[in-house]
Amino acid sequence: MVVLKKIIDFYINSSLHVALSAFALVSMAHYFFNIDGGLSIVFFAFFGTVVGYNFVKYDALARLNKNQIKKELKGIVLLSFLSSIACFYFFLQLCWVTQISAFVFLGLTLLYTLPFFPNKQNARNWKGVKIYIVGITWVGVTVILPLVEAEIPFSMDVLLMAMQRFLLVFSIVLVFDIVDVKHDDLHLQTVPQKIGVKLTKKLGYLLLFLLLILEFFYTNNHHFLLFFFKLLVCGTIAIFLFFAHENRSRYYASFWLESVPILWWLLLILTGFKNLSGL
């Protein structure tokens, strides 16, 4: 059990789990728009997420448990280095428009992490900004980049998918913010810090409801099973919201909640349906 726990901890701390969620969400964008192939952008998103998240998390992880980090750090650094090579390789396979778009979202990641002005905090510490930067970045990586790479023209369906993905990520981040409300710096002004846990949960339910409402505005591939799958995903996240509180273990959000996109993607594959995913 001790060995298994160490493996799971490394899997989470090295950002492999969140990267697999990104992999799943990009793949589902391909499902909805019936894009065949496109493996370069899928793996670029996977390895880019590993590198990006590890880059962002190092400082926070070091403060949480220095002894644990000393043991894991070499493995995480090696994994991040190999992932950066793989990310660069798949980046070179992308078209130039996708490459330029990727630099935009790379800039957001750097803005989120590094202070660009002397004696100023990074965007991660700007009051109330974090959740929006995270949402926009995830929309960019898991919706905009794959559709740009596949040369899918802008349409109402593209806009709806981007809006739904933002609402999905926003509601997931709300769960993280509730679980971390005691540990987050008050200066961050996260949603639970500003309006309280109860109102944050109600906001999350509202966002998930709006996500489902947007489903009825799609102009293509509307199917009952599509709505059912999204209802299942939103219902699962709503359950996580309902039971979220500040004393939950780190696995509650970092492992189980982030497994939702992965399980949803696997469900789509196992059912054998194409074009049933718009989130």
PDB file of C-alpha atoms in Angstrom:
ATOM      1  CA  MET A   1       0.000   0.000   0.000  1.00  0.00           C
ATOM      2  CA  VAL A   2       2.873   2.376   0.785  1.00  0.00           C
ATOM      3  CA  VAL A   3       4.427   1.753  -2.627  1.00  0.00           C
ATOM      4  CA  LEU A   4       1.054   2.220  -4.345  1.00  0.00           C
ATOM      5  CA  LYS A   5       0.512   5.505  -2.497  1.00  0.00           C
ATOM      6  CA  LYS A   6       3.924   6.756  -3.594  1.00  0.00           C
ATOM      7  CA  ILE A   7       3.162   5.848  -7.202  1.00  0.00           C
ATOM      8  CA  ILE A   8      -0.204   7.646  -7.080  1.00  0.00           C
ATOM      9  CA  ASP A   9       1.366  10.676  -5.383  1.00  0.00           C
ATOM     10  CA  PHE A  10       4.047  10.884  -8.053  1.00  0.00           C
ATOM     11  CA  TYR A  11       1.412  10.442 -10.755  1.00  0.00           C
ATOM     12  CA  ILE A  12      -0.525  13.421  -9.352  1.00  0.00           C
ATOM     13  CA  ASN A  13       2.429  15.619  -8.370  1.00  0.00           C
ATOM     14  CA  SER A  14       4.121  15.155 -11.740  1.00  0.00           C
ATOM     15  CA  SER A  15       0.928  16.430 -13.451  1.00  0.00           C
ATOM     16  CA  LEU A  16       0.431  13.242 -15.458  1.00  0.00           C
ATOM     17  CA  HIS A  17      -3.161  13.004 -14.249  1.00  0.00           C
ATOM     18  CA  VAL A  18      -4.171  16.542 -15.231  1.00  0.00           C
ATOM     19  CA  ALA A  19      -2.315  16.071 -18.534  1.00  0.00           C
ATOM     20  CA  LEU A  20      -4.395  12.979 -19.232  1.00  0.00           C
ATOM     21  CA  SER A  21      -7.499  15.099 -18.609  1.00  0.00           C
ATOM     22  CA  ALA A  22      -6.247  17.586 -21.212  1.00  0.00           C
ATOM     23  CA  PHE A  23      -5.587  14.684 -23.591  1.00  0.00           C
ATOM     24  CA  ALA A  24      -9.175  13.505 -23.091  1.00  0.00           C
ATOM     25  CA  LEU A  25     -10.714  16.948 -23.637  1.00  0.00           C
ATOM     26  CA  VAL A  26      -8.771  17.528 -26.866  1.00  0.00           C
ATOM     27  CA  SER A  27      -9.812  14.086 -28.064  1.00  0.00           C
ATOM     28  CA  MET A  28     -13.445  14.909 -27.358  1.00  0.00           C
ATOM     29  CA  ALA A  29     -13.167  18.109 -29.381  1.00  0.00           C
ATOM     30  CA  HIS A  30     -12.041  15.850 -32.221  1.00  0.00           C
ATOM     31  CA  TYR A  31     -15.055  13.622 -31.601  1.00  0.00           C
ATOM     32  CA  PHE A  32     -17.537  16.455 -31.878  1.00  0.00           C
ATOM     33  CA  PHE A  33     -16.130  17.910 -35.091  1.00  0.00           C
ATOM     34  CA  ASN A  34     -15.408  14.506 -36.596  1.00  0.00           C
ATOM     35  CA  ILE A  35     -11.675  15.167 -36.901  1.00  0.00           C
ATOM     36  CA  ASP A  36      -9.647  12.112 -37.873  1.00  0.00           C
ATOM     37  CA  GLY A  37      -5.994  11.963 -36.912  1.00  0.00           C
ATOM     38  CA  GLY A  38      -4.631  15.106 -35.330  1.00  0.00           C
ATOM     39  CA  LEU A  39      -2.456  13.126 -32.935  1.00  0.00           C
ATOM     40  CA  SER A  40       0.233  15.814 -32.952  1.00  0.00           C
ATOM     41  CA  ILE A  41      -2.034  18.367 -31.268  1.00  0.00           C
ATOM     42  CA  VAL A  42      -3.329  15.766 -28.792  1.00  0.00           C
ATOM     43  CA  PHE A  43       0.167  14.802 -27.659  1.00  0.00           C
ATOM     44  CA  PHE A  44       1.304  18.425 -27.749  1.00  0.00           C
ATOM     45  CA  ALA A  45      -1.508  19.228 -25.296  1.00  0.00           C
ATOM     46  CA  PHE A  46      -0.579  16.254 -23.103  1.00  0.00           C
ATOM     47  CA  PHE A  47       3.147  16.943 -22.822  1.00  0.00           C
ATOM     48  CA  GLY A  48       2.620  20.708 -22.766  1.00  0.00           C
ATOM     49  CA  THR A  49       0.296  20.310 -19.780  1.00  0.00           C
ATOM     50  CA  VAL A  50       2.911  18.257 -17.925  1.00  0.00           C
ATOM     51  CA  VAL A  51       5.560  20.922 -18.526  1.00  0.00           C
ATOM     52  CA  GLY A  52       3.252  23.877 -17.861  1.00  0.00           C
ATOM     53  CA  TYR A  53       1.692  22.556 -14.676  1.00  0.00           C
ATOM     54  CA  ASN A  54       5.011  21.399 -13.227  1.00  0.00           C
ATOM     55  CA  PHE A  55       6.474  24.809 -14.017  1.00  0.00           C
ATOM     56  CA  VAL A  56       3.616  26.484 -12.151  1.00  0.00           C
ATOM     57  CA  LYS A  57       3.506  24.044  -9.217  1.00  0.00           C
ATOM     58  CA  TYR A  58       7.159  23.794  -8.143  1.00  0.00           C
ATOM     59  CA  ASP A  59       7.140  26.723  -5.754  1.00  0.00           C
ATOM     60  CA  ALA A  60       3.843  25.682  -4.114  1.00  0.00           C
ATOM     61  CA  LEU A  61       4.899  22.050  -3.805  1.00  0.00           C
ATOM     62  CA  ALA A  62       8.194  23.006  -2.201  1.00  0.00           C
ATOM     63  CA  ARG A  63       6.339  24.915   0.511  1.00  0.00           C
ATOM     64  CA  LEU A  64       3.879  22.091   1.169  1.00  0.00           C
ATOM     65  CA  ASN A  65       6.310  19.304   2.018  1.00  0.00           C
ATOM     66  CA  LYS A  66       9.993  19.899   1.449  1.00  0.00           C
ATOM     67  CA  ASN A  67      11.096  16.404   2.460  1.00  0.00           C
ATOM     68  CA  GLN A  68       8.655  14.770   0.081  1.00  0.00           C
ATOM     69  CA  ILE A  69       9.641  17.104  -2.726  1.00  0.00           C
ATOM     70  CA  LYS A  70      13.327  16.291  -2.263  1.00  0.00           C
ATOM     71  CA  LYS A  71      12.539  12.631  -2.911  1.00  0.00           C
ATOM     72  CA  GLU A  72      10.239  13.290  -5.853  1.00  0.00           C
ATOM     73  CA  LEU A  73      11.957  16.288  -7.379  1.00  0.00           C
ATOM     74  CA  LYS A  74      14.543  14.418  -9.430  1.00  0.00           C
ATOM     75  CA  GLY A  75      11.851  12.230 -10.981  1.00  0.00           C
ATOM     76  CA  ILE A  76       9.590  15.198 -11.690  1.00  0.00           C
ATOM     77  CA  VAL A  77      12.447  17.205 -13.210  1.00  0.00           C
ATOM     78  CA  LEU A  78      13.433  14.288 -15.431  1.00  0.00           C
ATOM     79  CA  LEU A  79       9.839  13.713 -16.507  1.00  0.00           C
ATOM     80  CA  SER A  80       9.388  17.430 -17.205  1.00  0.00           C
ATOM     81  CA  PHE A  81      12.596  17.531 -19.239  1.00  0.00           C
ATOM     82  CA  LEU A  82      11.565  14.552 -21.364  1.00  0.00           C
ATOM     83  CA  SER A  83       8.067  16.020 -21.715  1.00  0.00           C
ATOM     84  CA  SER A  84       9.521  19.339 -22.894  1.00  0.00           C
ATOM     85  CA  ILE A  85      11.444  17.519 -25.628  1.00  0.00           C
ATOM     86  CA  ALA A  86       8.325  15.616 -26.680  1.00  0.00           C
ATOM     87  CA  CYS A  87       6.257  18.815 -26.527  1.00  0.00           C
ATOM     88  CA  PHE A  88       8.740  20.610 -28.784  1.00  0.00           C
ATOM     89  CA  TYR A  89       8.782  17.700 -31.226  1.00  0.00           C
ATOM     90  CA  PHE A  90       4.980  17.695 -31.587  1.00  0.00           C
ATOM     91  CA  PHE A  91       4.982  21.507 -31.699  1.00  0.00           C
ATOM     92  CA  LEU A  92       7.119  21.304 -34.835  1.00  0.00           C
ATOM     93  CA  GLN A  93       4.501  19.037 -36.424  1.00  0.00           C
ATOM     94  CA  LEU A  94       1.793  21.696 -36.080  1.00  0.00           C
ATOM     95  CA  CYS A  95       0.889  24.242 -38.730  1.00  0.00           C
ATOM     96  CA  TRP A  96       2.271  27.756 -38.276  1.00  0.00           C
ATOM     97  CA  VAL A  97      -1.116  29.237 -37.318  1.00  0.00           C
ATOM     98  CA  THR A  98      -1.465  26.717 -34.487  1.00  0.00           C
ATOM     99  CA  GLN A  99       2.104  27.424 -33.400  1.00  0.00           C
ATOM    100  CA  ILE A 100       1.417  31.145 -33.146  1.00  0.00           C
ATOM    101  CA  SER A 101      -1.811  30.472 -31.246  1.00  0.00           C
ATOM    102  CA  ALA A 102       0.103  28.188 -28.876  1.00  0.00           C
ATOM    103  CA  PHE A 103       2.497  31.035 -28.050  1.00  0.00           C
ATOM    104  CA  VAL A 104      -0.475  33.153 -26.970  1.00  0.00           C
ATOM    105  CA  PHE A 105      -1.515  30.589 -24.378  1.00  0.00           C
ATOM    106  CA  LEU A 106       2.116  30.031 -23.404  1.00  0.00           C
ATOM    107  CA  GLY A 107       2.192  33.750 -22.649  1.00  0.00           C
ATOM    108  CA  LEU A 108      -0.819  33.357 -20.365  1.00  0.00           C
ATOM    109  CA  THR A 109       0.957  30.538 -18.522  1.00  0.00           C
ATOM    110  CA  LEU A 110       4.073  32.672 -18.055  1.00  0.00           C
ATOM    111  CA  LEU A 111       1.954  35.620 -16.941  1.00  0.00           C
ATOM    112  CA  TYR A 112       0.288  33.317 -14.420  1.00  0.00           C
ATOM    113  CA  THR A 113       3.664  32.202 -13.053  1.00  0.00           C
ATOM    114  CA  LEU A 114       6.293  34.903 -13.441  1.00  0.00           C
ATOM    115  CA  PRO A 115       6.296  38.542 -12.283  1.00  0.00           C
ATOM    116  CA  PHE A 116       7.030  40.592 -15.405  1.00  0.00           C
ATOM    117  CA  PHE A 117       7.344  43.901 -13.569  1.00  0.00           C
ATOM    118  CA  PRO A 118       9.783  44.728 -10.741  1.00  0.00           C
ATOM    119  CA  ASN A 119       8.317  44.363  -7.258  1.00  0.00           C
ATOM    120  CA  LYS A 120       5.032  43.113  -8.711  1.00  0.00           C
ATOM    121  CA  GLN A 121       3.275  39.799  -8.136  1.00  0.00           C
ATOM    122  CA  ASN A 122       2.531  37.324 -10.887  1.00  0.00           C
ATOM    123  CA  ALA A 123      -1.005  36.999 -12.234  1.00  0.00           C
ATOM    124  CA  ARG A 124      -1.585  33.974 -10.027  1.00  0.00           C
ATOM    125  CA  ASN A 125      -1.625  36.344  -7.047  1.00  0.00           C
ATOM    126  CA  TRP A 126      -3.789  39.046  -8.612  1.00  0.00           C
ATOM    127  CA  LYS A 127      -7.097  39.332  -6.803  1.00  0.00           C
ATOM    128  CA  GLY A 128      -9.789  37.151  -8.366  1.00  0.00           C
ATOM    129  CA  VAL A 129      -7.912  36.678 -11.670  1.00  0.00           C
ATOM    130  CA  LYS A 130      -6.581  33.139 -11.307  1.00  0.00           C
ATOM    131  CA  ILE A 131      -9.780  31.292 -12.151  1.00  0.00           C
ATOM    132  CA  TYR A 132     -10.276  33.260 -15.379  1.00  0.00           C
ATOM    133  CA  ILE A 133      -6.715  32.717 -16.606  1.00  0.00           C
ATOM    134  CA  VAL A 134      -7.005  28.991 -15.911  1.00  0.00           C
ATOM    135  CA  GLY A 135     -10.353  28.800 -17.732  1.00  0.00           C
ATOM    136  CA  ILE A 136      -9.162  30.740 -20.788  1.00  0.00           C
ATOM    137  CA  THR A 137      -5.958  28.688 -21.026  1.00  0.00           C
ATOM    138  CA  TRP A 138      -7.869  25.399 -20.919  1.00  0.00           C
ATOM    139  CA  VAL A 139     -10.295  26.633 -23.581  1.00  0.00           C
ATOM    140  CA  GLY A 140      -7.341  27.617 -25.731  1.00  0.00           C
ATOM    141  CA  VAL A 141      -5.446  24.357 -25.396  1.00  0.00           C
ATOM    142  CA  THR A 142      -8.381  21.931 -25.555  1.00  0.00           C
ATOM    143  CA  VAL A 143     -10.686  23.737 -28.006  1.00  0.00           C
ATOM    144  CA  ILE A 144      -9.029  26.538 -29.979  1.00  0.00           C
ATOM    145  CA  LEU A 145      -5.710  24.842 -30.814  1.00  0.00           C
ATOM    146  CA  PRO A 146      -7.157  21.519 -32.044  1.00  0.00           C
ATOM    147  CA  LEU A 147      -9.768  23.287 -34.185  1.00  0.00           C
ATOM    148  CA  VAL A 148      -7.222  25.716 -35.628  1.00  0.00           C
ATOM    149  CA  GLU A 149      -4.919  22.792 -36.437  1.00  0.00           C
ATOM    150  CA  ALA A 150      -7.789  20.940 -38.167  1.00  0.00           C
ATOM    151  CA  GLU A 151      -8.693  24.136 -40.089  1.00  0.00           C
ATOM    152  CA  ILE A 152     -12.222  24.131 -38.705  1.00  0.00           C
ATOM    153  CA  PRO A 153     -13.774  27.515 -39.569  1.00  0.00           C
ATOM    154  CA  PHE A 154     -15.259  29.652 -36.822  1.00  0.00           C
ATOM    155  CA  SER A 155     -18.963  28.945 -36.315  1.00  0.00           C
ATOM    156  CA  MET A 156     -21.681  29.086 -33.690  1.00  0.00           C
ATOM    157  CA  ASP A 157     -20.835  25.510 -32.708  1.00  0.00           C
ATOM    158  CA  VAL A 158     -17.194  26.468 -32.113  1.00  0.00           C
ATOM    159  CA  LEU A 159     -18.289  29.383 -29.930  1.00  0.00           C
ATOM    160  CA  LEU A 160     -20.688  27.163 -27.988  1.00  0.00           C
ATOM    161  CA  MET A 161     -18.002  24.549 -27.385  1.00  0.00           C
ATOM    162  CA  ALA A 162     -15.601  27.219 -26.127  1.00  0.00           C
ATOM    163  CA  MET A 163     -18.258  28.645 -23.793  1.00  0.00           C
ATOM    164  CA  GLN A 164     -19.190  25.201 -22.477  1.00  0.00           C
ATOM    165  CA  ARG A 165     -15.555  24.285 -21.905  1.00  0.00           C
ATOM    166  CA  PHE A 166     -14.982  27.509 -19.973  1.00  0.00           C
ATOM    167  CA  LEU A 167     -18.030  26.836 -17.780  1.00  0.00           C
ATOM    168  CA  LEU A 168     -16.856  23.263 -17.212  1.00  0.00           C
ATOM    169  CA  VAL A 169     -13.362  24.315 -16.143  1.00  0.00           C
ATOM    170  CA  PHE A 170     -14.710  27.205 -14.057  1.00  0.00           C
ATOM    171  CA  SER A 171     -17.005  24.871 -12.102  1.00  0.00           C
ATOM    172  CA  ILE A 172     -14.165  22.375 -11.549  1.00  0.00           C
ATOM    173  CA  VAL A 173     -11.863  25.128 -10.276  1.00  0.00           C
ATOM    174  CA  LEU A 174     -14.597  26.161  -7.840  1.00  0.00           C
ATOM    175  CA  VAL A 175     -14.320  22.724  -6.213  1.00  0.00           C
ATOM    176  CA  PHE A 176     -10.545  23.171  -5.894  1.00  0.00           C
ATOM    177  CA  ASP A 177     -11.037  26.614  -4.382  1.00  0.00           C
ATOM    178  CA  ILE A 178     -13.513  25.279  -1.811  1.00  0.00           C
ATOM    179  CA  VAL A 179     -11.166  22.464  -0.771  1.00  0.00           C
ATOM    180  CA  ASP A 180      -8.223  24.890  -0.554  1.00  0.00           C
ATOM    181  CA  VAL A 181     -10.120  27.795   1.037  1.00  0.00           C
ATOM    182  CA  LYS A 182      -8.221  27.445   4.347  1.00  0.00           C
ATOM    183  CA  HIS A 183      -4.816  27.263   2.681  1.00  0.00           C
ATOM    184  CA  ASP A 184      -5.133  29.904  -0.063  1.00  0.00           C
ATOM    185  CA  ASP A 185      -3.672  33.318   0.670  1.00  0.00           C
ATOM    186  CA  LEU A 186      -6.508  35.739   1.479  1.00  0.00           C
ATOM    187  CA  HIS A 187      -4.981  38.132  -1.034  1.00  0.00           C
ATOM    188  CA  LEU A 188      -5.989  35.765  -3.856  1.00  0.00           C
ATOM    189  CA  GLN A 189      -9.657  36.600  -3.312  1.00  0.00           C
ATOM    190  CA  THR A 190     -10.867  33.262  -4.663  1.00  0.00           C
ATOM    191  CA  VAL A 191     -14.599  32.871  -5.158  1.00  0.00           C
ATOM    192  CA  PRO A 192     -15.208  31.060  -1.812  1.00  0.00           C
ATOM    193  CA  GLN A 193     -13.156  33.711  -0.032  1.00  0.00           C
ATOM    194  CA  LYS A 194     -15.250  36.487  -1.560  1.00  0.00           C
ATOM    195  CA  ILE A 195     -18.786  35.069  -1.357  1.00  0.00           C
ATOM    196  CA  GLY A 196     -18.498  32.046   0.953  1.00  0.00           C
ATOM    197  CA  VAL A 197     -18.665  28.313   0.334  1.00  0.00           C
ATOM    198  CA  LYS A 198     -22.474  28.037   0.167  1.00  0.00           C
ATOM    199  CA  LEU A 199     -22.856  30.728  -2.487  1.00  0.00           C
ATOM    200  CA  THR A 200     -19.878  29.301  -4.386  1.00  0.00           C
ATOM    201  CA  LYS A 201     -21.655  25.957  -4.615  1.00  0.00           C
ATOM    202  CA  LYS A 202     -24.831  27.641  -5.844  1.00  0.00           C
ATOM    203  CA  LEU A 203     -22.778  29.505  -8.455  1.00  0.00           C
ATOM    204  CA  GLY A 204     -21.280  26.192  -9.576  1.00  0.00           C
ATOM    205  CA  TYR A 205     -24.733  24.621  -9.955  1.00  0.00           C
ATOM    206  CA  LEU A 206     -25.860  27.635 -11.997  1.00  0.00           C
ATOM    207  CA  LEU A 207     -22.832  27.423 -14.318  1.00  0.00           C
ATOM    208  CA  LEU A 208     -23.410  23.711 -14.901  1.00  0.00           C
ATOM    209  CA  PHE A 209     -27.078  24.398 -15.646  1.00  0.00           C
ATOM    210  CA  LEU A 210     -26.102  27.086 -18.173  1.00  0.00           C
ATOM    211  CA  LEU A 211     -23.677  24.622 -19.745  1.00  0.00           C
ATOM    212  CA  LEU A 212     -26.541  22.196 -20.361  1.00  0.00           C
ATOM    213  CA  ILE A 213     -28.817  24.943 -21.694  1.00  0.00           C
ATOM    214  CA  LEU A 214     -26.185  25.892 -24.284  1.00  0.00           C
ATOM    215  CA  GLU A 215     -26.391  22.354 -25.641  1.00  0.00           C
ATOM    216  CA  PHE A 216     -29.746  23.112 -27.259  1.00  0.00           C
ATOM    217  CA  PHE A 217     -28.221  25.870 -29.410  1.00  0.00           C
ATOM    218  CA  TYR A 218     -25.879  23.614 -31.380  1.00  0.00           C
ATOM    219  CA  THR A 219     -26.602  23.592 -35.096  1.00  0.00           C
ATOM    220  CA  ASN A 220     -24.934  20.271 -35.821  1.00  0.00           C
ATOM    221  CA  ASN A 221     -24.837  16.751 -34.356  1.00  0.00           C
ATOM    222  CA  HIS A 222     -27.535  17.298 -31.764  1.00  0.00           C
ATOM    223  CA  HIS A 223     -28.362  13.913 -30.299  1.00  0.00           C
ATOM    224  CA  PHE A 224     -30.129  12.729 -27.173  1.00  0.00           C
ATOM    225  CA  LEU A 225     -27.120  10.662 -26.132  1.00  0.00           C
ATOM    226  CA  LEU A 226     -24.938  13.747 -26.456  1.00  0.00           C
ATOM    227  CA  PHE A 227     -27.124  15.573 -23.965  1.00  0.00           C
ATOM    228  CA  PHE A 228     -27.244  12.492 -21.722  1.00  0.00           C
ATOM    229  CA  PHE A 229     -23.446  12.274 -21.560  1.00  0.00           C
ATOM    230  CA  LYS A 230     -23.169  15.963 -20.719  1.00  0.00           C
ATOM    231  CA  LEU A 231     -25.907  15.645 -18.131  1.00  0.00           C
ATOM    232  CA  LEU A 232     -23.955  12.775 -16.578  1.00  0.00           C
ATOM    233  CA  VAL A 233     -20.727  14.819 -16.498  1.00  0.00           C
ATOM    234  CA  CYS A 234     -22.418  17.919 -15.074  1.00  0.00           C
ATOM    235  CA  GLY A 235     -24.284  15.821 -12.511  1.00  0.00           C
ATOM    236  CA  THR A 236     -21.026  14.220 -11.376  1.00  0.00           C
ATOM    237  CA  ILE A 237     -19.308  17.595 -10.975  1.00  0.00           C
ATOM    238  CA  ALA A 238     -22.378  18.893  -9.110  1.00  0.00           C
ATOM    239  CA  ILE A 239     -22.026  15.988  -6.669  1.00  0.00           C
ATOM    240  CA  PHE A 240     -18.364  16.887  -6.123  1.00  0.00           C
ATOM    241  CA  LEU A 241     -19.475  20.471  -5.482  1.00  0.00           C
ATOM    242  CA  PHE A 242     -22.128  19.386  -3.018  1.00  0.00           C
ATOM    243  CA  PHE A 243     -19.751  17.296  -0.919  1.00  0.00           C
ATOM    244  CA  ALA A 244     -16.773  19.667  -1.203  1.00  0.00           C
ATOM    245  CA  HIS A 245     -15.494  21.237   2.008  1.00  0.00           C
ATOM    246  CA  GLU A 246     -12.251  22.576   3.393  1.00  0.00           C
ATOM    247  CA  ASN A 247     -11.312  19.350   5.185  1.00  0.00           C
ATOM    248  CA  ARG A 248     -11.367  17.112   2.127  1.00  0.00           C
ATOM    249  CA  SER A 249      -8.183  15.185   1.325  1.00  0.00           C
ATOM    250  CA  ARG A 250      -5.939  16.311  -1.519  1.00  0.00           C
ATOM    251  CA  TYR A 251      -7.115  13.331  -3.589  1.00  0.00           C
ATOM    252  CA  TYR A 252     -10.730  14.547  -3.612  1.00  0.00           C
ATOM    253  CA  ALA A 253     -10.108  17.178  -6.279  1.00  0.00           C
ATOM    254  CA  SER A 254      -6.603  16.419  -7.553  1.00  0.00           C
ATOM    255  CA  PHE A 255      -7.383  12.796  -8.386  1.00  0.00           C
ATOM    256  CA  TRP A 256     -11.085  11.956  -8.306  1.00  0.00           C
ATOM    257  CA  LEU A 257     -12.513  15.198  -9.668  1.00  0.00           C
ATOM    258  CA  GLU A 258      -9.887  15.460 -12.403  1.00  0.00           C
ATOM    259  CA  SER A 259     -10.751  11.891 -13.404  1.00  0.00           C
ATOM    260  CA  VAL A 260     -14.176  13.006 -14.660  1.00  0.00           C
ATOM    261  CA  PRO A 261     -13.026  14.119 -18.165  1.00  0.00           C
ATOM    262  CA  ILE A 262     -10.934  10.954 -18.489  1.00  0.00           C
ATOM    263  CA  LEU A 263     -13.813   8.652 -17.521  1.00  0.00           C
ATOM    264  CA  TRP A 264     -16.167  10.585 -19.789  1.00  0.00           C
ATOM    265  CA  TRP A 265     -13.784  10.170 -22.723  1.00  0.00           C
ATOM    266  CA  LEU A 266     -13.410   6.436 -22.002  1.00  0.00           C
ATOM    267  CA  LEU A 267     -17.195   6.116 -21.846  1.00  0.00           C
ATOM    268  CA  LEU A 268     -17.486   7.654 -25.310  1.00  0.00           C
ATOM    269  CA  ILE A 269     -14.888   5.244 -26.664  1.00  0.00           C
ATOM    270  CA  LEU A 270     -16.496   2.199 -25.054  1.00  0.00           C
ATOM    271  CA  THR A 271     -19.942   3.103 -26.386  1.00  0.00           C
ATOM    272  CA  GLY A 272     -18.454   3.439 -29.858  1.00  0.00           C
ATOM    273  CA  PHE A 273     -20.293   6.685 -30.668  1.00  0.00           C
ATOM    274  CA  LYS A 274     -18.756   9.406 -32.794  1.00  0.00           C
ATOM    275  CA  ASN A 275     -19.573  13.094 -32.621  1.00  0.00           C
ATOM    276  CA  LEU A 276     -21.208  12.881 -29.211  1.00  0.00           C
ATOM    277  CA  SER A 277     -19.026  15.313 -27.323  1.00  0.00           C
ATOM    278  CA  GLY A 278     -19.216  19.063 -27.328  1.00  0.00           C
ATOM    279  CA  LEU A 279     -17.726  20.038 -23.977  1.00  0.00           C
TER     280      LEU A 279
END
